[in-house]
CSV table of C-alpha atoms in Angstrom, one decimal:
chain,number,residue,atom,x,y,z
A,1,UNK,CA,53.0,-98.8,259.0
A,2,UNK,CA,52.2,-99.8,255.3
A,3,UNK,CA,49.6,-97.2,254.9
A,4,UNK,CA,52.0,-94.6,256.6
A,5,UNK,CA,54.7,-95.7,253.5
A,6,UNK,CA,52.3,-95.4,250.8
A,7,UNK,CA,50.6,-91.8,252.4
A,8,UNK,CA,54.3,-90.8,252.4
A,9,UNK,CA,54.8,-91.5,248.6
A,10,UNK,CA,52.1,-90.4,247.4
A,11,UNK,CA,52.8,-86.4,249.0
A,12,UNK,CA,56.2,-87.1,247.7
A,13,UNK,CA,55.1,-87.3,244.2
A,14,UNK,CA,52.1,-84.2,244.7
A,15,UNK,CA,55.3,-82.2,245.8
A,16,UNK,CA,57.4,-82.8,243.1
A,17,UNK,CA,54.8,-82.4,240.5
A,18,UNK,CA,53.6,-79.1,241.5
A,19,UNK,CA,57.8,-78.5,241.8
A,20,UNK,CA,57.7,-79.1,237.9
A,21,UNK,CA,54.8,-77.1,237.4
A,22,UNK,CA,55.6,-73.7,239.0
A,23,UNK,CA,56.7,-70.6,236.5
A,24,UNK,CA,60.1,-68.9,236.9
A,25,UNK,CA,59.3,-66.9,240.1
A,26,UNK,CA,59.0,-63.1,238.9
A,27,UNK,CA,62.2,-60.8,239.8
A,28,UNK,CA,61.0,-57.3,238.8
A,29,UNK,CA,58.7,-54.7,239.8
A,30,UNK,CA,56.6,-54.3,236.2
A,31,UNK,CA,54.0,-51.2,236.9
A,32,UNK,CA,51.5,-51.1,233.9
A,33,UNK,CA,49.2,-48.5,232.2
A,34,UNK,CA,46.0,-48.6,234.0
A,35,UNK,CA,43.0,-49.6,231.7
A,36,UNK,CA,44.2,-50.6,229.0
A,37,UNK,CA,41.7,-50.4,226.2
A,38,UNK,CA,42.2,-51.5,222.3
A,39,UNK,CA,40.5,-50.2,219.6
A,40,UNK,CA,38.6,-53.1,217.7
A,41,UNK,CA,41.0,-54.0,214.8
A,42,UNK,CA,43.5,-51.8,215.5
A,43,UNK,CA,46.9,-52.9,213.3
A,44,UNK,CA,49.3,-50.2,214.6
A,45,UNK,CA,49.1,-51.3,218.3
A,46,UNK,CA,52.3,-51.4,220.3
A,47,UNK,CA,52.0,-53.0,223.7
A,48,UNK,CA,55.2,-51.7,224.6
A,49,UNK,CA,53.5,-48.3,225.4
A,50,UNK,CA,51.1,-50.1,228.0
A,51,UNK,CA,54.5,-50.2,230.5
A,52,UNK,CA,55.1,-47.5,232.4
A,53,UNK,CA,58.0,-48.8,234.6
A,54,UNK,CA,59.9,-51.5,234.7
A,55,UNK,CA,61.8,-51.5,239.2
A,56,UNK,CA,62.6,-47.9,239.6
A,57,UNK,CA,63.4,-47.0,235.6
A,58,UNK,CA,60.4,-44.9,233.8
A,59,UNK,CA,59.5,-46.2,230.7
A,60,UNK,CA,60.0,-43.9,227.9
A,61,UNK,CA,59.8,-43.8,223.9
A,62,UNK,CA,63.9,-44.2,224.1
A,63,UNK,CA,63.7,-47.2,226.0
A,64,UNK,CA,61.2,-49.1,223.0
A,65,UNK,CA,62.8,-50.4,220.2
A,66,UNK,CA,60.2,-52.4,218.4
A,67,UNK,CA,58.1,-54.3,220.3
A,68,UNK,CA,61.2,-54.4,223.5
A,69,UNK,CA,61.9,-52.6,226.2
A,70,UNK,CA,65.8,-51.6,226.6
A,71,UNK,CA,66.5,-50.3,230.3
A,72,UNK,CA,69.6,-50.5,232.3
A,73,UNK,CA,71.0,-54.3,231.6
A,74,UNK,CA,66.7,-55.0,231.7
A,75,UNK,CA,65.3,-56.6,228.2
A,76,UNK,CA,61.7,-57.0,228.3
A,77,UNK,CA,59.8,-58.8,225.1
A,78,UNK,CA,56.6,-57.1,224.9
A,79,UNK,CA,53.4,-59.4,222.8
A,80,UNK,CA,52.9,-58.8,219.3
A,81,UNK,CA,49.5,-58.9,218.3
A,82,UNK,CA,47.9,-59.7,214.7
A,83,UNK,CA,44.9,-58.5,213.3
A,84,UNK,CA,42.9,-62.0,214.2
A,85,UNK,CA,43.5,-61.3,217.7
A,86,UNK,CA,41.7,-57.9,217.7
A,87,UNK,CA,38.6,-59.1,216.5
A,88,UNK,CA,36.8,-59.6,219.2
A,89,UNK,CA,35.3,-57.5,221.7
A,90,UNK,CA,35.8,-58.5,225.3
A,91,UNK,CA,39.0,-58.9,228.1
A,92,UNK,CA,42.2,-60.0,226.5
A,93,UNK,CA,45.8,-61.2,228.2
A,94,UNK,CA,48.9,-59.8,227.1
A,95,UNK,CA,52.1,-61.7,228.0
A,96,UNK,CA,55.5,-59.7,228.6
A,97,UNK,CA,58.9,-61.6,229.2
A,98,UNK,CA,62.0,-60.6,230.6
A,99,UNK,CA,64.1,-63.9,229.9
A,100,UNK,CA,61.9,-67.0,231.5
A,101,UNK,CA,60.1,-64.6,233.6
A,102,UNK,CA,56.3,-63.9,232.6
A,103,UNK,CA,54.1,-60.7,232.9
A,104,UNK,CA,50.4,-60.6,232.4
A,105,UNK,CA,48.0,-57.7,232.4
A,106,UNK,CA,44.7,-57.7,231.0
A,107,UNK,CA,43.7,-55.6,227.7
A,108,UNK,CA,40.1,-54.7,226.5
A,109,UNK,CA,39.3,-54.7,223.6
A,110,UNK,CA,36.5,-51.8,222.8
A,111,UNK,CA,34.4,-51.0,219.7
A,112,UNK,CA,34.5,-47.1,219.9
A,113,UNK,CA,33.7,-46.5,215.9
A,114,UNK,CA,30.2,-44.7,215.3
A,115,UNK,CA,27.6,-46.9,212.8
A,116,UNK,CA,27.0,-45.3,209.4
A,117,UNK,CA,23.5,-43.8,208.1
A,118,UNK,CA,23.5,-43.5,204.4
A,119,UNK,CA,21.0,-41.7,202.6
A,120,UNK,CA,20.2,-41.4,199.1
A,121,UNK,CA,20.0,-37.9,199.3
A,122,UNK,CA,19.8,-35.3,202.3
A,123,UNK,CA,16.5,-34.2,200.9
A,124,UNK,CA,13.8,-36.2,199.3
A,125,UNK,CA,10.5,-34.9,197.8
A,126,UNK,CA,7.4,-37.4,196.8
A,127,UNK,CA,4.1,-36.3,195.6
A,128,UNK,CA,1.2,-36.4,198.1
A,129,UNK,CA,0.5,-40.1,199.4
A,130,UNK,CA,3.1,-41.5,197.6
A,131,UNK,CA,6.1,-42.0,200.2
A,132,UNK,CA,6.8,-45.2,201.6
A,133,UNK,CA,7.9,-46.1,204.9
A,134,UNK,CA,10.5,-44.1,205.6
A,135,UNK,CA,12.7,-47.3,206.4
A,136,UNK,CA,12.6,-47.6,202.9
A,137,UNK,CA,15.1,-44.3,202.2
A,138,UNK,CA,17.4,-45.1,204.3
A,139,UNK,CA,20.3,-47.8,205.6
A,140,UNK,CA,22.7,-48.8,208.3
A,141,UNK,CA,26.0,-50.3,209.2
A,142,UNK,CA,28.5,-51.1,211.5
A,143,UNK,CA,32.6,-51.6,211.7
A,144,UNK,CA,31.4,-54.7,214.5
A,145,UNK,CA,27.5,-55.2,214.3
A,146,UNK,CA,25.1,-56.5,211.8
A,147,UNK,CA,22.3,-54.4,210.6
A,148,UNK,CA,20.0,-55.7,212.2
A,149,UNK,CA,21.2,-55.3,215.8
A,150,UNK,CA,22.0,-51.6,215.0
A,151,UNK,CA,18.6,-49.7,217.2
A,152,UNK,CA,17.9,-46.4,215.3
A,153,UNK,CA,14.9,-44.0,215.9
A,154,UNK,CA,13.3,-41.2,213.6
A,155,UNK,CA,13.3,-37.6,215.4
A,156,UNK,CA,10.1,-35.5,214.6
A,157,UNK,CA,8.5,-39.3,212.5
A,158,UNK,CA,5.2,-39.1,214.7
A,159,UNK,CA,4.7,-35.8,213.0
A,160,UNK,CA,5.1,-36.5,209.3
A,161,UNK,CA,2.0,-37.1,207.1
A,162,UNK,CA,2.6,-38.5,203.4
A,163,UNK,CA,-1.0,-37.2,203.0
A,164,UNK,CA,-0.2,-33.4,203.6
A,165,UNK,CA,1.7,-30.7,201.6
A,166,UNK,CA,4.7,-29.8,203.4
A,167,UNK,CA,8.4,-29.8,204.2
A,168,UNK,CA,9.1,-32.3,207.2
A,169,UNK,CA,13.0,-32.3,209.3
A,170,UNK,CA,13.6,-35.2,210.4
A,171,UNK,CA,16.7,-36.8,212.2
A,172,UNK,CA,17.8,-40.1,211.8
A,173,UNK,CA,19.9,-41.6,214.8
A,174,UNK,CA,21.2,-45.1,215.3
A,175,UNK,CA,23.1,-46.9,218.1
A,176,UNK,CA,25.9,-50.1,218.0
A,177,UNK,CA,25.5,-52.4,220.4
A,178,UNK,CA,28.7,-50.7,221.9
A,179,UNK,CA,26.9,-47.5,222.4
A,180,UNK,CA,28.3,-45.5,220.0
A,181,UNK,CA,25.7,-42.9,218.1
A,182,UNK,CA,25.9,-41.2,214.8
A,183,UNK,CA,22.9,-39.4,213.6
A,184,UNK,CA,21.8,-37.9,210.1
A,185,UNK,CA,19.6,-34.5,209.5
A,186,UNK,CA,16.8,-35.6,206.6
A,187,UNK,CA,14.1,-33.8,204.5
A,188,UNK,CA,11.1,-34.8,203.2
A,189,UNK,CA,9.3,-32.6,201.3
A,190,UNK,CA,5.1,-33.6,200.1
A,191,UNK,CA,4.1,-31.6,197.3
A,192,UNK,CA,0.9,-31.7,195.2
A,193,UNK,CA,1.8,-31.0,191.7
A,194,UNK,CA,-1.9,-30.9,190.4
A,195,UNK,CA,-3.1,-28.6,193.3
A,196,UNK,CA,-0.1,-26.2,192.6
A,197,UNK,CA,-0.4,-26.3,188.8
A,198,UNK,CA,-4.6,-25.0,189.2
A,199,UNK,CA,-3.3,-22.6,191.4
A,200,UNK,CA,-0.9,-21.3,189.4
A,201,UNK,CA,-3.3,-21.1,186.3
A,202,UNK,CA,-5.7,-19.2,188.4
A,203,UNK,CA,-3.0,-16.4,189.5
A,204,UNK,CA,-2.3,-16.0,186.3
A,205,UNK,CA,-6.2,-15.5,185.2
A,206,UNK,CA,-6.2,-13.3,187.9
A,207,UNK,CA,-3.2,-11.0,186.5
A,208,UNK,CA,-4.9,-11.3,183.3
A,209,UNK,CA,-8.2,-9.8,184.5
A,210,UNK,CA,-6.1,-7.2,186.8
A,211,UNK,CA,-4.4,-6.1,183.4
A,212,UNK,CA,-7.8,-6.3,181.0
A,213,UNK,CA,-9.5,-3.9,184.3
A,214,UNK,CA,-6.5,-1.5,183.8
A,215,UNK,CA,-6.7,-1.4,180.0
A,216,UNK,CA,-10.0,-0.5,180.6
A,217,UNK,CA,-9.8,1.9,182.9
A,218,UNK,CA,-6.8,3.6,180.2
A,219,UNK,CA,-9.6,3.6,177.6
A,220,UNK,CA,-12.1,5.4,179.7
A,221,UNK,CA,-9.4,8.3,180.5
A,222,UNK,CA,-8.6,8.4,176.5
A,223,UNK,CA,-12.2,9.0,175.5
A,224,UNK,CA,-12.7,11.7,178.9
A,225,UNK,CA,-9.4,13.6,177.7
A,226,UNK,CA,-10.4,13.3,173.9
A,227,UNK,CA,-14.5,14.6,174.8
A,228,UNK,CA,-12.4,17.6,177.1
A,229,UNK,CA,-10.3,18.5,174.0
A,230,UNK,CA,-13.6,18.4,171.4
A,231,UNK,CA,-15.6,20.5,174.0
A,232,UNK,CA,-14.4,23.7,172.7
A,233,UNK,CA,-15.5,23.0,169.5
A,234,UNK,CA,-19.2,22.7,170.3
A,235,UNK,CA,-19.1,26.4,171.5
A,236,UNK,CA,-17.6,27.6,167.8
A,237,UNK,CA,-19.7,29.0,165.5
A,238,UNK,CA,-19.4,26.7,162.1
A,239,UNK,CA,-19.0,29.8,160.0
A,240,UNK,CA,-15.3,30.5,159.3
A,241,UNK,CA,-13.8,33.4,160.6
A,242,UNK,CA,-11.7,35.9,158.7
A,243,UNK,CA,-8.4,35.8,161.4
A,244,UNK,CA,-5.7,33.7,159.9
A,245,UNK,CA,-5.1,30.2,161.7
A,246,UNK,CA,-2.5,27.8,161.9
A,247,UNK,CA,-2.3,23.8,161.6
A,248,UNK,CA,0.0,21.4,162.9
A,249,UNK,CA,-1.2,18.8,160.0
A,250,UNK,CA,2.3,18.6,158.0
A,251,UNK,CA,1.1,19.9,155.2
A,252,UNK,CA,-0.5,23.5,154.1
A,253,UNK,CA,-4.0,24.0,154.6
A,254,UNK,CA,-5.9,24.5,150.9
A,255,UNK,CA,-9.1,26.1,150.4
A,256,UNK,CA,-11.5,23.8,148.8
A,257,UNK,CA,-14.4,24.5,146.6
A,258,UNK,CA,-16.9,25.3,149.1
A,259,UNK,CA,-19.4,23.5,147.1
A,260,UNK,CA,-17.2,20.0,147.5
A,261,UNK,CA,-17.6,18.2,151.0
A,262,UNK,CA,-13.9,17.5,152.3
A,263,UNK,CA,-12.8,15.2,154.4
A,264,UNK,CA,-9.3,15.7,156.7
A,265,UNK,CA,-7.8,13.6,159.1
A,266,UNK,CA,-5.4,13.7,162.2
A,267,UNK,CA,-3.9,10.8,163.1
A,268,UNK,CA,-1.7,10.1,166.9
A,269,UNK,CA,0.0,7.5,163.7
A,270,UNK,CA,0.7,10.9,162.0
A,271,UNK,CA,2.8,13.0,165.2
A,272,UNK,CA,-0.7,14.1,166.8
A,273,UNK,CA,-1.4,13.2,170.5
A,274,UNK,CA,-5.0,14.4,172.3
A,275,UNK,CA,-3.7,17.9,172.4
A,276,UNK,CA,-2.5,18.8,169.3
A,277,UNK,CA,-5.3,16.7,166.9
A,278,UNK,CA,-8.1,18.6,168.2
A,279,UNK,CA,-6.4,22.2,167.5
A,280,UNK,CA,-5.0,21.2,164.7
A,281,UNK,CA,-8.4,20.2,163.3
A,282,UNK,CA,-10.2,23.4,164.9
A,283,UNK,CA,-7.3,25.5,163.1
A,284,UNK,CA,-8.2,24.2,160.0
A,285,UNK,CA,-11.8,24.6,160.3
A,286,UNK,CA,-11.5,28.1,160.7
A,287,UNK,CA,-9.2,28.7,158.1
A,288,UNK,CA,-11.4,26.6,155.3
A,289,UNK,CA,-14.1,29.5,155.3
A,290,UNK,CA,-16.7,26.5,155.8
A,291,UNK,CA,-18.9,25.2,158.0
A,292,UNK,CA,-18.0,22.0,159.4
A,293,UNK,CA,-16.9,19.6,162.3
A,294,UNK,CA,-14.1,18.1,164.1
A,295,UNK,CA,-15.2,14.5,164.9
A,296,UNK,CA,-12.7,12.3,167.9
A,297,UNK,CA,-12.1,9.2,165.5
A,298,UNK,CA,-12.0,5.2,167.1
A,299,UNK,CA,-11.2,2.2,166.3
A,300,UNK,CA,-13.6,-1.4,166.2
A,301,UNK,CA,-12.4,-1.4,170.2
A,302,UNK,CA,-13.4,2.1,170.9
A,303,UNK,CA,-9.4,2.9,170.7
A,304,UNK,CA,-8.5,6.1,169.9
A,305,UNK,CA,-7.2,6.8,166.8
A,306,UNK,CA,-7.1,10.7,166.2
A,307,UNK,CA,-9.7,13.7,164.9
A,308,UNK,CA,-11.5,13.6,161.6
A,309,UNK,CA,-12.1,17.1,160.2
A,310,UNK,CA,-15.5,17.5,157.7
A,311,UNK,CA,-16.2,20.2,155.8
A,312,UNK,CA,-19.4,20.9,154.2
């Protein structure tokens, strides 16, 4: 009978324990947003928006004043959160009250910002076997993660070679431990200065020859036109002729003594050209009354100066 008494007390005291313990039984219907996600840091959340309906009234941005919920002769006190409690990732509990009663939903808070690649420059040139690693030219980072639990991978790396000339693309692309990517287009560019400085120097031997193989060649058709101008002169007899003849030479022809050996000249300097020298030169011949010759005249490099008229 003793044991029944004490058994008896002790269930009267679990009872009216657990009677002290037990919330404010919940009175409303409280329907809220499905999934509700949080952006890592976020300082302009306001949880009222997570509630769509509160019994049978919809929930919308007239009802909100602040961080409560005005509906029919309803006041629900939505949680204010701070910027400490939205840094961490993970599930978070948000408390609503409407007087002593209590609403709880469940928040997550996501990371959903990309990492950041910086790069000293979008393109980077090094001279052959000079680049480093190519770790070395760039770095990482992260609105959540350290560096160093950032994964990124080089795009088109397996096909870059310090030691060869060339322009490489590469793509850098890194991943948070959230999953968000961000990528970054980079190109390296291997050059060989020395290489490209004897290469130059021998184009430009090259033109040099090409333009020493035309002067040439302009030479060659100077002393052909000048020989074709002379060649009527070998046919003339060097006795004068009594018809009258005309020179170009700017001044008029005189007759020398024809015991005095005279010497005349007809410069391209002077106005003459490779037509003009020769019959200027022939014209004066004649008209001299002497024998004599009209000579093509050149310079030390076999240039082509004009016609050299000498009279015996």
């Amino acid at each position: 009978m003793k044991k029944l008494e004490r058994l008896c007390c002790v269930l009267m005291m679990f009872l009216t324990l657990v009677g002290c313990s037990s919330s404010t039984p919940q009175t409303h219907d409280v329907i809220f947003q499905d999934s509700i996600r949080i952006d890592l840091g976020d300082e302009n959340v306001n949880t009222a928006e997570y509630v769509k309906r509160i019994d049978s009234y919809p929930i919308s941005g007239s009802s909100i004043d602040g961080n409560k919920i005005h509906v029919s002769n309803i006041t629900m006190v939505c949680p204010s959160l701070k910027k400490g409690d939205l840094e961490k990732l993970g599930k978070q509990e948000l408390i609503y009250t409407i007087g002593d009663e209590k609403y709880t939903v469940e928040a997550n808070i996501v990371d959903s910002v990309k990492p950041v690649i910086n790069v000293k420059d979008d393109s980077l040139t090094f001279e052959v076997g000079e680049m480093k690693g190519i770790n070395n030219y760039y770095s990482v980072s992260d609105n959540y993660d350290a560096s160093k639990n950032i994964k990124v991978k080089v795009k088109n790396i397996d096909k870059l070679n310090k030691n060869k000339t060339g322009t490489y693309k590469l793509v850098i692309k890194a991943w948070d431990t959230s999953g968000n990517t961000a990528s970054k287009k980079l190109t390296v560019i291997i050059k060989d200065t020395k290489k490209e400085q004897e290469e130059k120097q021998k184009e430009e031997e090259r033109k040099k020859e090409e333009e020493k193989k035309k002067a040439e060649e302009r030479q060659q058709q100077q002393q052909q036109s000048a020989q074709q101008s002379q060649a009527p002169s070998t046919n003339t007899n060097n006795s004068v002729s009594n018809s009258p003849a005309t020179s170009n030479s700017s001044s008029p022809t005189q007759q020398p003594s024809s015991s005095t050996p005279v010497t005349r000249d007809y410069l391209f300097s002077q106005g003459y050209d490779m037509s003009s020298a020769p019959s200027a030169c022939q014209s004066a011949l004649m008209a001299s009354g002497r024998s004599g010759s009209c000579t093509p005249l050149q310079d030390s490099n076999g240039i082509y100066l004009g016609m050299r008229l000498v009279l015996n």
